[in-house]
mmCIF file of C-alpha atoms in Angstrom:
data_model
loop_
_atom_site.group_PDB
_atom_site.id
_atom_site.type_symbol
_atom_site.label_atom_id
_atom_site.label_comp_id
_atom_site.label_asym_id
_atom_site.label_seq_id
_atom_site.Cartn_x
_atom_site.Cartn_y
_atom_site.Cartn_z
ATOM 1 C CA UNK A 39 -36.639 -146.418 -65.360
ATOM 2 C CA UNK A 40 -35.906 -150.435 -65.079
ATOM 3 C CA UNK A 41 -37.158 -151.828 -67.942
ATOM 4 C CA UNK A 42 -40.532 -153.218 -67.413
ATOM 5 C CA UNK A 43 -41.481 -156.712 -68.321
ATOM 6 C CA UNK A 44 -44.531 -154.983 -70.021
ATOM 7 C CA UNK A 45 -42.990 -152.429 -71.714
ATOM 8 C CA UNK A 46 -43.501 -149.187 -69.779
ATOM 9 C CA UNK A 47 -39.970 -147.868 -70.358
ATOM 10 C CA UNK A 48 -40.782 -147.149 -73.685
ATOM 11 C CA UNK A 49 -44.315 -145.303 -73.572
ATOM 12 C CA UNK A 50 -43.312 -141.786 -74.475
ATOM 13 C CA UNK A 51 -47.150 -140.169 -73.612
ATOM 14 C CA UNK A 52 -48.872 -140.034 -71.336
ATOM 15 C CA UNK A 53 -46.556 -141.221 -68.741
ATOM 16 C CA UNK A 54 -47.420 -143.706 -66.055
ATOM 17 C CA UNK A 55 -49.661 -146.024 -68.488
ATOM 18 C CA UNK A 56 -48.964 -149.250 -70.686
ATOM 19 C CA UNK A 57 -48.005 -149.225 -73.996
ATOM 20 C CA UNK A 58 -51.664 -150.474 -75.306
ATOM 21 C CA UNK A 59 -53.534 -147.660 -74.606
ATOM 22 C CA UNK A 60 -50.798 -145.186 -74.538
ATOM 23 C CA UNK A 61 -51.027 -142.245 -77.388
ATOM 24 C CA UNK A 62 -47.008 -142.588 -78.229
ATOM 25 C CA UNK A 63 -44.191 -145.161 -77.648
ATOM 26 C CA UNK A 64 -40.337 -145.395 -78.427
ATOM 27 C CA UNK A 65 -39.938 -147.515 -81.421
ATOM 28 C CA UNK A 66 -36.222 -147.013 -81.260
ATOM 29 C CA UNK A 67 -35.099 -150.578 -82.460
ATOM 30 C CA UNK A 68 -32.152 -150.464 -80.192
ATOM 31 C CA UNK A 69 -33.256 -153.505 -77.901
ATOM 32 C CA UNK A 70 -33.251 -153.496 -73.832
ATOM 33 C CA UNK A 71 -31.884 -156.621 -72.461
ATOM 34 C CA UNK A 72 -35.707 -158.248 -71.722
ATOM 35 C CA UNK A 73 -36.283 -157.852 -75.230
ATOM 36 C CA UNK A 74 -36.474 -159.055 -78.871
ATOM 37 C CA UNK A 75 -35.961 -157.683 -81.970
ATOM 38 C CA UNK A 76 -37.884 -158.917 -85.266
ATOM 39 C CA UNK A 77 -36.876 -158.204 -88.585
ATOM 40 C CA UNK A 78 -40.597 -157.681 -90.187
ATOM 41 C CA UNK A 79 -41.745 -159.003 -93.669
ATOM 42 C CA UNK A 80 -45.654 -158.459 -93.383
ATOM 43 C CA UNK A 81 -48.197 -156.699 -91.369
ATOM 44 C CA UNK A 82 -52.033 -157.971 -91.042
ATOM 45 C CA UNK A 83 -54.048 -154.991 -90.200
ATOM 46 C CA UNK A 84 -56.959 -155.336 -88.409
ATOM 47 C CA UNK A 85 -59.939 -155.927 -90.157
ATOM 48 C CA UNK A 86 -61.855 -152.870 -88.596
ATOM 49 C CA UNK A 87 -58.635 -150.517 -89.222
ATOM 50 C CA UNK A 88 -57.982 -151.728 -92.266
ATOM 51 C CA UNK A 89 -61.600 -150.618 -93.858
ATOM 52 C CA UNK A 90 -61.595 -147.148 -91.739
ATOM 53 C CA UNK A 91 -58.461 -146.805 -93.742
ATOM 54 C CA UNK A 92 -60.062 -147.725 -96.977
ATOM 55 C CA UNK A 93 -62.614 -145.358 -96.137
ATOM 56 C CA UNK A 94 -60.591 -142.580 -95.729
ATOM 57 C CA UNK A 95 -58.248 -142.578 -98.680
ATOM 58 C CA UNK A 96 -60.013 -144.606 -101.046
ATOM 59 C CA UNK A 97 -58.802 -148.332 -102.616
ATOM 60 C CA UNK A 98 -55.501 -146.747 -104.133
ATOM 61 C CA UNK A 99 -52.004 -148.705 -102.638
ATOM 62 C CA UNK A 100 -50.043 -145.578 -102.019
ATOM 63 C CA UNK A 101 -52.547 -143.533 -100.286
ATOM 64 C CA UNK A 102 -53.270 -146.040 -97.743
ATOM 65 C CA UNK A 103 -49.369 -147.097 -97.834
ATOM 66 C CA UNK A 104 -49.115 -143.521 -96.378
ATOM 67 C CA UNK A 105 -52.240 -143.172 -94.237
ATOM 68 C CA UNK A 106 -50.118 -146.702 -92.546
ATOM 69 C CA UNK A 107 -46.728 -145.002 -92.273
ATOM 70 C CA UNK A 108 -48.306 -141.618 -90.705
ATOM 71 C CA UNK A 109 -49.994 -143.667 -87.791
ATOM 72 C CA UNK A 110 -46.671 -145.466 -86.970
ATOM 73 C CA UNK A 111 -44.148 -142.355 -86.899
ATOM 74 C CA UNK A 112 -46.797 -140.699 -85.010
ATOM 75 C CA UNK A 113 -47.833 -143.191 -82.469
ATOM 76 C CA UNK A 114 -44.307 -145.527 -82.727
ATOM 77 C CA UNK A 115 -46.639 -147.912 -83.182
ATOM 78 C CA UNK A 116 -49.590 -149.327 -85.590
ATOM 79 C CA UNK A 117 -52.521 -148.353 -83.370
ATOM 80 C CA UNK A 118 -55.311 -146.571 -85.374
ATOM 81 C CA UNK A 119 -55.850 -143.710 -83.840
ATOM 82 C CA UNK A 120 -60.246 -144.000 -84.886
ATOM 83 C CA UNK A 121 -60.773 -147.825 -84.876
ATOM 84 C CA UNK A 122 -58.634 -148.159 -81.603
ATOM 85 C CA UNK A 123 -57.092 -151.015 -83.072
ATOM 86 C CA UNK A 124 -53.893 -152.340 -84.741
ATOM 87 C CA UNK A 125 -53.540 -156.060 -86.147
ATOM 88 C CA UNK A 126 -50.268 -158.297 -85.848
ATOM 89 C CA UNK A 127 -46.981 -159.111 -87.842
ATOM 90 C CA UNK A 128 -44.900 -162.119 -89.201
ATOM 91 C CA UNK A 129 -40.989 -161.673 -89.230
ATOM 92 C CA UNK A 130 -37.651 -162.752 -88.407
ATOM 93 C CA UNK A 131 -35.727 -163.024 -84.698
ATOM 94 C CA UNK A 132 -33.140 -160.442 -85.195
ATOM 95 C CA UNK A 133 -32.043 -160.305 -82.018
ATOM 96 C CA UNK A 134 -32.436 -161.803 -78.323
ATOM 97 C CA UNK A 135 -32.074 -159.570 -75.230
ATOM 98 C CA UNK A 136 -29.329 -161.185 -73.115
ATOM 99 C CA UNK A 137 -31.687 -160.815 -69.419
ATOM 100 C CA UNK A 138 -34.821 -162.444 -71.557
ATOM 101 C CA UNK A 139 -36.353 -165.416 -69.680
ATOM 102 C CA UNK A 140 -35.165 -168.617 -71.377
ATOM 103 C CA UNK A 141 -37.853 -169.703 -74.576
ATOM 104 C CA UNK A 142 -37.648 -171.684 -76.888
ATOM 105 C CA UNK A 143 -36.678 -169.163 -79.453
ATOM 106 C CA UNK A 144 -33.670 -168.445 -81.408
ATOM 107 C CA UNK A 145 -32.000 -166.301 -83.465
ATOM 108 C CA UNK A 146 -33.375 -166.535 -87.336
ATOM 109 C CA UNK A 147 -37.216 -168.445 -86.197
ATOM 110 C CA UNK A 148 -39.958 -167.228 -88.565
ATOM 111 C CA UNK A 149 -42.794 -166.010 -86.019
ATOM 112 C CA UNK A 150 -45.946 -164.172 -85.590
ATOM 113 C CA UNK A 151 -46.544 -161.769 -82.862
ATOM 114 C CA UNK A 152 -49.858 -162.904 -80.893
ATOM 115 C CA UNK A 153 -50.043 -159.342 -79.165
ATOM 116 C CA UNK A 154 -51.361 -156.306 -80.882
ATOM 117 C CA UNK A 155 -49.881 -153.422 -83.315
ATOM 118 C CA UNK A 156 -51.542 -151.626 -80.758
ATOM 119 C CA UNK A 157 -48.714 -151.908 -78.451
ATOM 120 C CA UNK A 158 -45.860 -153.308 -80.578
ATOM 121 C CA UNK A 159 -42.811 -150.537 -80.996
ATOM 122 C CA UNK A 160 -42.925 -150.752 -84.323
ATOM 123 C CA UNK A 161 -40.286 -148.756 -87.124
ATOM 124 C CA UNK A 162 -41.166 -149.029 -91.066
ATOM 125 C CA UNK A 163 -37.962 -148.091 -93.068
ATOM 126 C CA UNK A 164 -40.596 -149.133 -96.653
ATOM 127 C CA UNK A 165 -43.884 -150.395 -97.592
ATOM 128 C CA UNK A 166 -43.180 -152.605 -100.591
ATOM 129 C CA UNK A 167 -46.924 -153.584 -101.412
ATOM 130 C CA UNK A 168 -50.681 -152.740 -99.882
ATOM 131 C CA UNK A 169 -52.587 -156.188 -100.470
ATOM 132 C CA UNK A 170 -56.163 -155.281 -100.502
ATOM 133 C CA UNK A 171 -58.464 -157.938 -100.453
ATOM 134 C CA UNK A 172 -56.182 -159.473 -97.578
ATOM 135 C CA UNK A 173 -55.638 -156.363 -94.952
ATOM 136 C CA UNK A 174 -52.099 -156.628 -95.331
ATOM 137 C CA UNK A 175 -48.842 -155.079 -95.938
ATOM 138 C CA UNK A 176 -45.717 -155.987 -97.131
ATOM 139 C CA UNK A 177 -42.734 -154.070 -95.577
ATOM 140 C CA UNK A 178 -39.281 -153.615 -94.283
ATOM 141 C CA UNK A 179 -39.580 -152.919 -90.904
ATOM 142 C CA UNK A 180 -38.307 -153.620 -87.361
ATOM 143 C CA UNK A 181 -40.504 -154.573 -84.198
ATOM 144 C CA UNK A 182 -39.843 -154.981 -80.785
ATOM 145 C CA UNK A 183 -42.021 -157.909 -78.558
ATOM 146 C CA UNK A 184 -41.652 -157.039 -74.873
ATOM 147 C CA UNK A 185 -40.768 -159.939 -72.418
ATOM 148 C CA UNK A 186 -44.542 -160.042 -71.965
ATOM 149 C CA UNK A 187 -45.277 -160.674 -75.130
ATOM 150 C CA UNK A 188 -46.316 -164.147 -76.929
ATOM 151 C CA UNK A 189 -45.973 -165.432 -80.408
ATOM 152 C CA UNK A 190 -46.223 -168.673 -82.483
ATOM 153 C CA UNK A 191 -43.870 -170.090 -84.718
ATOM 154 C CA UNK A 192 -44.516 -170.025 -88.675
ATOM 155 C CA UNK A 193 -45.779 -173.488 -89.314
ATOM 156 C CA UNK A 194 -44.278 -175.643 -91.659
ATOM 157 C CA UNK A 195 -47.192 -176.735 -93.622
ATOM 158 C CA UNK A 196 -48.788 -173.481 -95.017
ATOM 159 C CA UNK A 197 -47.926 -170.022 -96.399
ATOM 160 C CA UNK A 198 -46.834 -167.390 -94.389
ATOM 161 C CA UNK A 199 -49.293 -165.029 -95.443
ATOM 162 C CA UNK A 200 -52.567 -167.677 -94.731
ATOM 163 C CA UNK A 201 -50.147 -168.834 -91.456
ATOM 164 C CA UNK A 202 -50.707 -164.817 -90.855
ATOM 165 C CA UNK A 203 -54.538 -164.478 -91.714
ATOM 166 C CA UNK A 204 -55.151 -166.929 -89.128
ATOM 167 C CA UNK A 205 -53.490 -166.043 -86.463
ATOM 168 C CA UNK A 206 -54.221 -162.696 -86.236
ATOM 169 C CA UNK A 207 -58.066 -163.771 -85.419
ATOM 170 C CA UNK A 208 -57.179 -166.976 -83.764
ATOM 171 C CA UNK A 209 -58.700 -165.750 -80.085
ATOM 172 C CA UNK A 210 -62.204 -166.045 -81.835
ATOM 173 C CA UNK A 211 -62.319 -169.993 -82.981
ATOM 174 C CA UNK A 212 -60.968 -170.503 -79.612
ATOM 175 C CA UNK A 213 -63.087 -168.474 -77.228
ATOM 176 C CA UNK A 214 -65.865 -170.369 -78.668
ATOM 177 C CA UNK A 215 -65.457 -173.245 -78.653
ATOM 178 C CA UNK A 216 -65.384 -172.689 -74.314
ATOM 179 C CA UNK A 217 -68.640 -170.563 -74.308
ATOM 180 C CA UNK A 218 -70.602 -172.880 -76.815
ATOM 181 C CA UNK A 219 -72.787 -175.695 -74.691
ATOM 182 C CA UNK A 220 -74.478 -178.392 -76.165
ATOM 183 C CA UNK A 221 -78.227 -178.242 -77.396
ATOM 184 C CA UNK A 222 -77.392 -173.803 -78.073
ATOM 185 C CA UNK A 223 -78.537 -171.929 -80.570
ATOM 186 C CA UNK A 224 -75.670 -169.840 -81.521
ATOM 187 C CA UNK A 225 -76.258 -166.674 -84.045
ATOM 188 C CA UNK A 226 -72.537 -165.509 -85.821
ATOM 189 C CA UNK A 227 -72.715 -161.771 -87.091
ATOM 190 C CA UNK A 228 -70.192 -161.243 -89.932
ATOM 191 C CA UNK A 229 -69.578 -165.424 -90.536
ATOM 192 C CA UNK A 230 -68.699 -165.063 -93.798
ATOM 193 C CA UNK A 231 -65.298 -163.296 -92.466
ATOM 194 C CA UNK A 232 -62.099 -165.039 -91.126
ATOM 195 C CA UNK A 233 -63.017 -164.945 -87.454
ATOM 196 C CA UNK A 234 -67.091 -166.105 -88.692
ATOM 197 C CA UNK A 235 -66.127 -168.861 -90.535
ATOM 198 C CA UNK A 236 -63.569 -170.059 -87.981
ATOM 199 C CA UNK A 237 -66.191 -169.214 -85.133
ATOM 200 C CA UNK A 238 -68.723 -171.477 -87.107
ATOM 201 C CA UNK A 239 -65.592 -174.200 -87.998
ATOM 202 C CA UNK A 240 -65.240 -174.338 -84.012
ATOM 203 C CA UNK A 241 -68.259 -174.895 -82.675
ATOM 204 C CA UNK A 242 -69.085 -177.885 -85.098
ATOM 205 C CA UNK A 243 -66.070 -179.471 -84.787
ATOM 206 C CA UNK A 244 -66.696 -179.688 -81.103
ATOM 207 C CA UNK A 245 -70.646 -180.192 -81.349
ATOM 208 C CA UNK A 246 -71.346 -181.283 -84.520
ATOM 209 C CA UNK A 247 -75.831 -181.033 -84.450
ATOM 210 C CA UNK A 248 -75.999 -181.021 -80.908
ATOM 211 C CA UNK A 249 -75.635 -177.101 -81.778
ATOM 212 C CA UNK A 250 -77.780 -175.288 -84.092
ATOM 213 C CA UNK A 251 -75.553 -172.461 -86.267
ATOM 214 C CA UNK A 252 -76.841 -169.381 -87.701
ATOM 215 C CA UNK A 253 -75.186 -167.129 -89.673
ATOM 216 C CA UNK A 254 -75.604 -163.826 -90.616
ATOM 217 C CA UNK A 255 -73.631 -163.108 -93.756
ATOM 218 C CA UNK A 256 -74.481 -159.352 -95.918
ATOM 219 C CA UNK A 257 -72.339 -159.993 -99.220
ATOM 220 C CA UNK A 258 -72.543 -162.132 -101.988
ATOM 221 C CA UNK A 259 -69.196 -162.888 -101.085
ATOM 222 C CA UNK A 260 -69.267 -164.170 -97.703
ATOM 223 C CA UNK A 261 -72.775 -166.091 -98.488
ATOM 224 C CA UNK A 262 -70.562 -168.036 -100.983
ATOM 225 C CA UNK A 263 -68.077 -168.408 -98.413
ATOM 226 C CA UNK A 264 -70.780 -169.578 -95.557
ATOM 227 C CA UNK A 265 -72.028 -172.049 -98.067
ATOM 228 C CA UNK A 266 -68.843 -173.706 -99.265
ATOM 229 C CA UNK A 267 -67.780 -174.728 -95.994
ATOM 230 C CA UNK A 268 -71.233 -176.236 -95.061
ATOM 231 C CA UNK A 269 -71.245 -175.711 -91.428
ATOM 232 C CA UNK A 270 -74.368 -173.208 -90.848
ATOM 233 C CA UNK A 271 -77.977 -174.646 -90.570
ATOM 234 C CA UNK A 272 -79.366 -171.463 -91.525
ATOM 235 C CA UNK A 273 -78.221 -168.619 -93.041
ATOM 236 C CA UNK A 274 -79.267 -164.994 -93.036
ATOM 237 C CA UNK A 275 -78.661 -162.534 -95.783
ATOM 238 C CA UNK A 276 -79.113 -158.471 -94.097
ATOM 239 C CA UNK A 277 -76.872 -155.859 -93.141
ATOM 240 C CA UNK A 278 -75.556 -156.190 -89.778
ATOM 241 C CA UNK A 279 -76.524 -152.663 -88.590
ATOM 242 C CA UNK A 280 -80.183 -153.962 -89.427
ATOM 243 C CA UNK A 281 -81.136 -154.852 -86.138
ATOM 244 C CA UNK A 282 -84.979 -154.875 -86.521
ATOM 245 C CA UNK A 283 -84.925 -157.281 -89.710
ATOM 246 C CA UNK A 284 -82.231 -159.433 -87.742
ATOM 247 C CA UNK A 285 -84.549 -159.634 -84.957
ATOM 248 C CA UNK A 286 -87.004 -160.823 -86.671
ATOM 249 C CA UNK A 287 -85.688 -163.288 -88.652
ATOM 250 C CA UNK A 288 -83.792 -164.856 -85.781
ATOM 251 C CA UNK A 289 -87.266 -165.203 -83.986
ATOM 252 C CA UNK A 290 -88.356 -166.895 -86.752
ATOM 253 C CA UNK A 291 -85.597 -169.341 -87.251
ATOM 254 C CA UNK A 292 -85.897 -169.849 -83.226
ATOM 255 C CA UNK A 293 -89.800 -169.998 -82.862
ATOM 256 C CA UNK A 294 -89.022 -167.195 -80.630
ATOM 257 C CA UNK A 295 -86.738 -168.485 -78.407
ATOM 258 C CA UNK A 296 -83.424 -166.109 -80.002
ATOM 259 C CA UNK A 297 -79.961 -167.052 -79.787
ATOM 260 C CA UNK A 298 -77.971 -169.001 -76.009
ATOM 261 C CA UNK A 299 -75.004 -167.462 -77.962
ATOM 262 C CA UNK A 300 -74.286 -164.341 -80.534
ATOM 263 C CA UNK A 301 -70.827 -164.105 -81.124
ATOM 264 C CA UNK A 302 -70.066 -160.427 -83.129
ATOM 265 C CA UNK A 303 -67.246 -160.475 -86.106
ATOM 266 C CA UNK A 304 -68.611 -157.970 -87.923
ATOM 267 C CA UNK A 305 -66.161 -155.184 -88.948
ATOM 268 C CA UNK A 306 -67.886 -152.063 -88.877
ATOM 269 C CA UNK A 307 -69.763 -149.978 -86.121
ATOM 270 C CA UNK A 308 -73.026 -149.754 -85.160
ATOM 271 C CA UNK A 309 -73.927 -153.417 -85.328
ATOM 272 C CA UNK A 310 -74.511 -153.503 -81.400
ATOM 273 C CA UNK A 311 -78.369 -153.709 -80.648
ATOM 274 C CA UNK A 312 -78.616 -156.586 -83.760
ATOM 275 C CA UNK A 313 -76.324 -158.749 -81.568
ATOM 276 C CA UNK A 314 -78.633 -157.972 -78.117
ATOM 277 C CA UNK A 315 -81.776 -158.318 -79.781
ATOM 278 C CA UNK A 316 -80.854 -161.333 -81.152
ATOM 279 C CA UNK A 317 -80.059 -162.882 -77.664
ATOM 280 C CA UNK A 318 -82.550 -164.302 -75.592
ATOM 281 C CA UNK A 319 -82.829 -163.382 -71.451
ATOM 282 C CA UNK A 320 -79.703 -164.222 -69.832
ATOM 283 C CA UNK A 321 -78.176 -165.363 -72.927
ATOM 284 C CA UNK A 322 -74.495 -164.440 -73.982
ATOM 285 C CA UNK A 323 -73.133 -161.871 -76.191
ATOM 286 C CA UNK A 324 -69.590 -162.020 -77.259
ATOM 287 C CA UNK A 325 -68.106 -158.651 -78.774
ATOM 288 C CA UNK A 326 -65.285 -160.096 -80.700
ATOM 289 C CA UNK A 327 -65.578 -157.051 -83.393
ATOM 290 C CA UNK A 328 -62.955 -154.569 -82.551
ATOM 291 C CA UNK A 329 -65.408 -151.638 -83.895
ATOM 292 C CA UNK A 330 -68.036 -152.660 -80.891
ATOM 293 C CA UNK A 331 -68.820 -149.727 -78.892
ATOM 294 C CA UNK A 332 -68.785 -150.824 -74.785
ATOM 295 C CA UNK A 333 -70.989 -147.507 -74.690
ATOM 296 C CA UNK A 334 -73.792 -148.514 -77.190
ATOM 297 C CA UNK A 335 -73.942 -152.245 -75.682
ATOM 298 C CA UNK A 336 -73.775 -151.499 -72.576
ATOM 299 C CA UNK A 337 -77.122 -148.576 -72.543
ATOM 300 C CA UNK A 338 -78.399 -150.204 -75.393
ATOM 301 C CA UNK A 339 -79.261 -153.297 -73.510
ATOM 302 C CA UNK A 340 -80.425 -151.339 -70.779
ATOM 303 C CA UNK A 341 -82.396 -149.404 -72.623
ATOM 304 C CA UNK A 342 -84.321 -151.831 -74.050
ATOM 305 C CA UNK A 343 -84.314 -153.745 -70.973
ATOM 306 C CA UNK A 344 -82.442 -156.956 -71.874
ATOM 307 C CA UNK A 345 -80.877 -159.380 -68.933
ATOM 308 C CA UNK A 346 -77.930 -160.656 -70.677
ATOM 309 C CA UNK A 347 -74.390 -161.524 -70.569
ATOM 310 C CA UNK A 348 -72.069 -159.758 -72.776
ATOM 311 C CA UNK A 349 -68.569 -160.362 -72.953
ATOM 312 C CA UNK A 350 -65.272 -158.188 -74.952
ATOM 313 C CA UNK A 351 -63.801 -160.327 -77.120
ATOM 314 C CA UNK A 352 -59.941 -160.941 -75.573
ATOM 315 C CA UNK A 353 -57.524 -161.767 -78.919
ATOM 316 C CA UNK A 354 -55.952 -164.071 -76.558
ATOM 317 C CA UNK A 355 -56.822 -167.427 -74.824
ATOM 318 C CA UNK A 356 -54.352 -170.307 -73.732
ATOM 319 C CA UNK A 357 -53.304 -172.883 -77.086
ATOM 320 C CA UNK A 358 -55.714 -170.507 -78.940
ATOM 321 C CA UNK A 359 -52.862 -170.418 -81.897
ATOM 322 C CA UNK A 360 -52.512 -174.179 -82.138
ATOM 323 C CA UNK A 361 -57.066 -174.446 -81.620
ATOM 324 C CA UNK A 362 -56.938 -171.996 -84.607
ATOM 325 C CA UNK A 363 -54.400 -173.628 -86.714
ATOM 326 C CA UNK A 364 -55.616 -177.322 -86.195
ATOM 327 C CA UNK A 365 -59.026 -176.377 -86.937
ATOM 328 C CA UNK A 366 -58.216 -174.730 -90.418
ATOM 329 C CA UNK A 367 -55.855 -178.204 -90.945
ATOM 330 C CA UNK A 368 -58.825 -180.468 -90.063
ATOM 331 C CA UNK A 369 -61.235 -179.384 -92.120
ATOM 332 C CA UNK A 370 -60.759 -179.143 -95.991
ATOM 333 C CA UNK A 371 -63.309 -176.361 -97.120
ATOM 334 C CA UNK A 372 -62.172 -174.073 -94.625
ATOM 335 C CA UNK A 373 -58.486 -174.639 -95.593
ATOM 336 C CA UNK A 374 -59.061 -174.326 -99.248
ATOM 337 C CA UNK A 375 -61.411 -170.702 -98.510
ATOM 338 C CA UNK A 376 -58.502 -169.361 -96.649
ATOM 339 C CA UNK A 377 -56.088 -170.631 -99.235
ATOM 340 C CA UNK A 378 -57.579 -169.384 -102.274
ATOM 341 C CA UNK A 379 -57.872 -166.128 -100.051
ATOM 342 C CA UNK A 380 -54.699 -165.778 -97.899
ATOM 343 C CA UNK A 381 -51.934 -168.060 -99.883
ATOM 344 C CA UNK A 382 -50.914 -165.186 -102.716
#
């Protein structure tokens, strides 16, 4: 088969689809000449993988070192097989396939991939570390980004690592900021997490109090996070999956009105019908939370017979790297929350 600008020449099974939703791919690191090769340093799972894994095994390094390396000589790839998901990497160009469109890339740039685990060919010789608290992985590993694929150079005024954390939600911040109008009320499930907080950071920077903020936060943890960088009018302490209590207390906050705008971060299932309820008739509801179900949102609205828009949350809009990036540069607290987080 020609090799496919998308990568089709190396889905293994089932035959005939793309590497995203295909159950195996070739991770052979043996480049094709529309190719590059990265030498890989560190992989950020995705939030909703990463805590399915933690589920499963337990907080113990090895265990979920192993419950990583299983996936990827299964699938050739880091794509969860429950969560759906997979996360992105940072590395080193290794090598440049000689029938690649020109970029401006070059042999021995420090990047990270802006296209999923989920469909990056991806071979781990080691896993040197399991970092908790950050859903990430230090390794020695080779990827492969197909000509299709997009990436952003490691900046040269942070860590790798935060450089990393950033990135991998940087479609959030960005997506927004465009559905966002002046004079909304927007509600943000899980803002106490990287894509909340830069969901919140966004839509202030761009609307400052023509935009009321709400955000919905369950630990003590992310309340303290919410609350440092000062960019919620109101926040809400519940569990996500509460949709009832969330209801209620958004119609308070609202005097009934509910939210223009929810916009879902939350990283575990089930937290569906608290984002519709929360909406008001023909509002907007953006899924950003790779554990949404299309399934429950979809007859869950119906069922309770709400008109409103709801929109999957696409990892990727145009300059959403540099939106993400400038927006964690321009605004102290939410630098020095990732920092203290991200920069180990």
């Amino acid at each position: 088969m020609e090799n496919c600008k998308f990568g089709t020449h190396r889905v293994l099974e089932p035959k005939g689809v793309l590497p995203q939703p295909a159950w195996k791919i070739d991770n052979n690191p043996d480049i094709a000449d529309n190719e590059i090769l990265i030498d890989v340093m560190r992989l950020n799972i995705d939030s909703a993988s990463f805590r399915q894994i933690v589920e499963e095994v337990g907080k113990d390094e090895e265990k979920i070192a192993s419950k990583i390396l299983e996936i990827v000589d299964k699938r050739g790839k880091m794509h969860n097989p429950v969560t759906g998901s997979g996360g992105m990497l940072i590395g080193t160009v290794e090598k440049i396939g000689k029938n690649l469109r020109q970029r401006d890339l070059k042999v021995g740039d420090k990047i990270a991939t802006l296209v999923s685990l989920s469909l990056t060919p991806l071979k781990i010789e080691k896993i040197n570390k399991v970092i908790i608290d950050q859903d990430q992985v230090e390794v020695e590993a080779k990827a492969v980004i197909f000509e299709s694929g997009i990436y952003a150079k490691q900046p040269d005024d942070m860590s790798e690592t935060l450089a990393l954390s950033i990135l991998d939600v940087a479609g959030a911040p960005a997506q927004a900021e465009r559905l966002a109008k002046k004079g909304d009320v927007v509600l943000i499930l899980g803002a106490g997490g990287k894509s909340g907080l830069l969901c919140a950071a966004a839509i202030k920077r761009k609307f400052g109090k023509d935009v009321k903020t709400i955000a919905l936060v369950n630990s003590k943890r992310s309340l303290e996070n919410v609350e440092k960088l000062g960019m919620a009018d109101e926040i809400i302490q519940l569990d996500a999956k509460d949709a009832v209590s969330i209801y209620h207390e958004v119609y308070k906050l609202t005097d009934g009105k509910m939210a223009d705008l929810v916009i879902n971060c939350v990283n575990i299932p089930d937290t569906e019908m608290s984002s519709i309820l929360s909406c008001k008739e023909r509002g907007k509801v953006y899924f950003f939370s790779m554990a949404t179900s299309f399934t429950k949102a979809a007859l869950g609205a119906e069922g309770i017979g709400y008109d409103i828009e709801m929109l999957i949350g696409n990892g990727y809009c145009k300059n959403h790297a540099d939106v993400a990036l400038d927006i964690v540069r321009e605004i102290p607290a939410l630098k020095e929350i990732f920092q203290e987080k991200f920069s180990k």
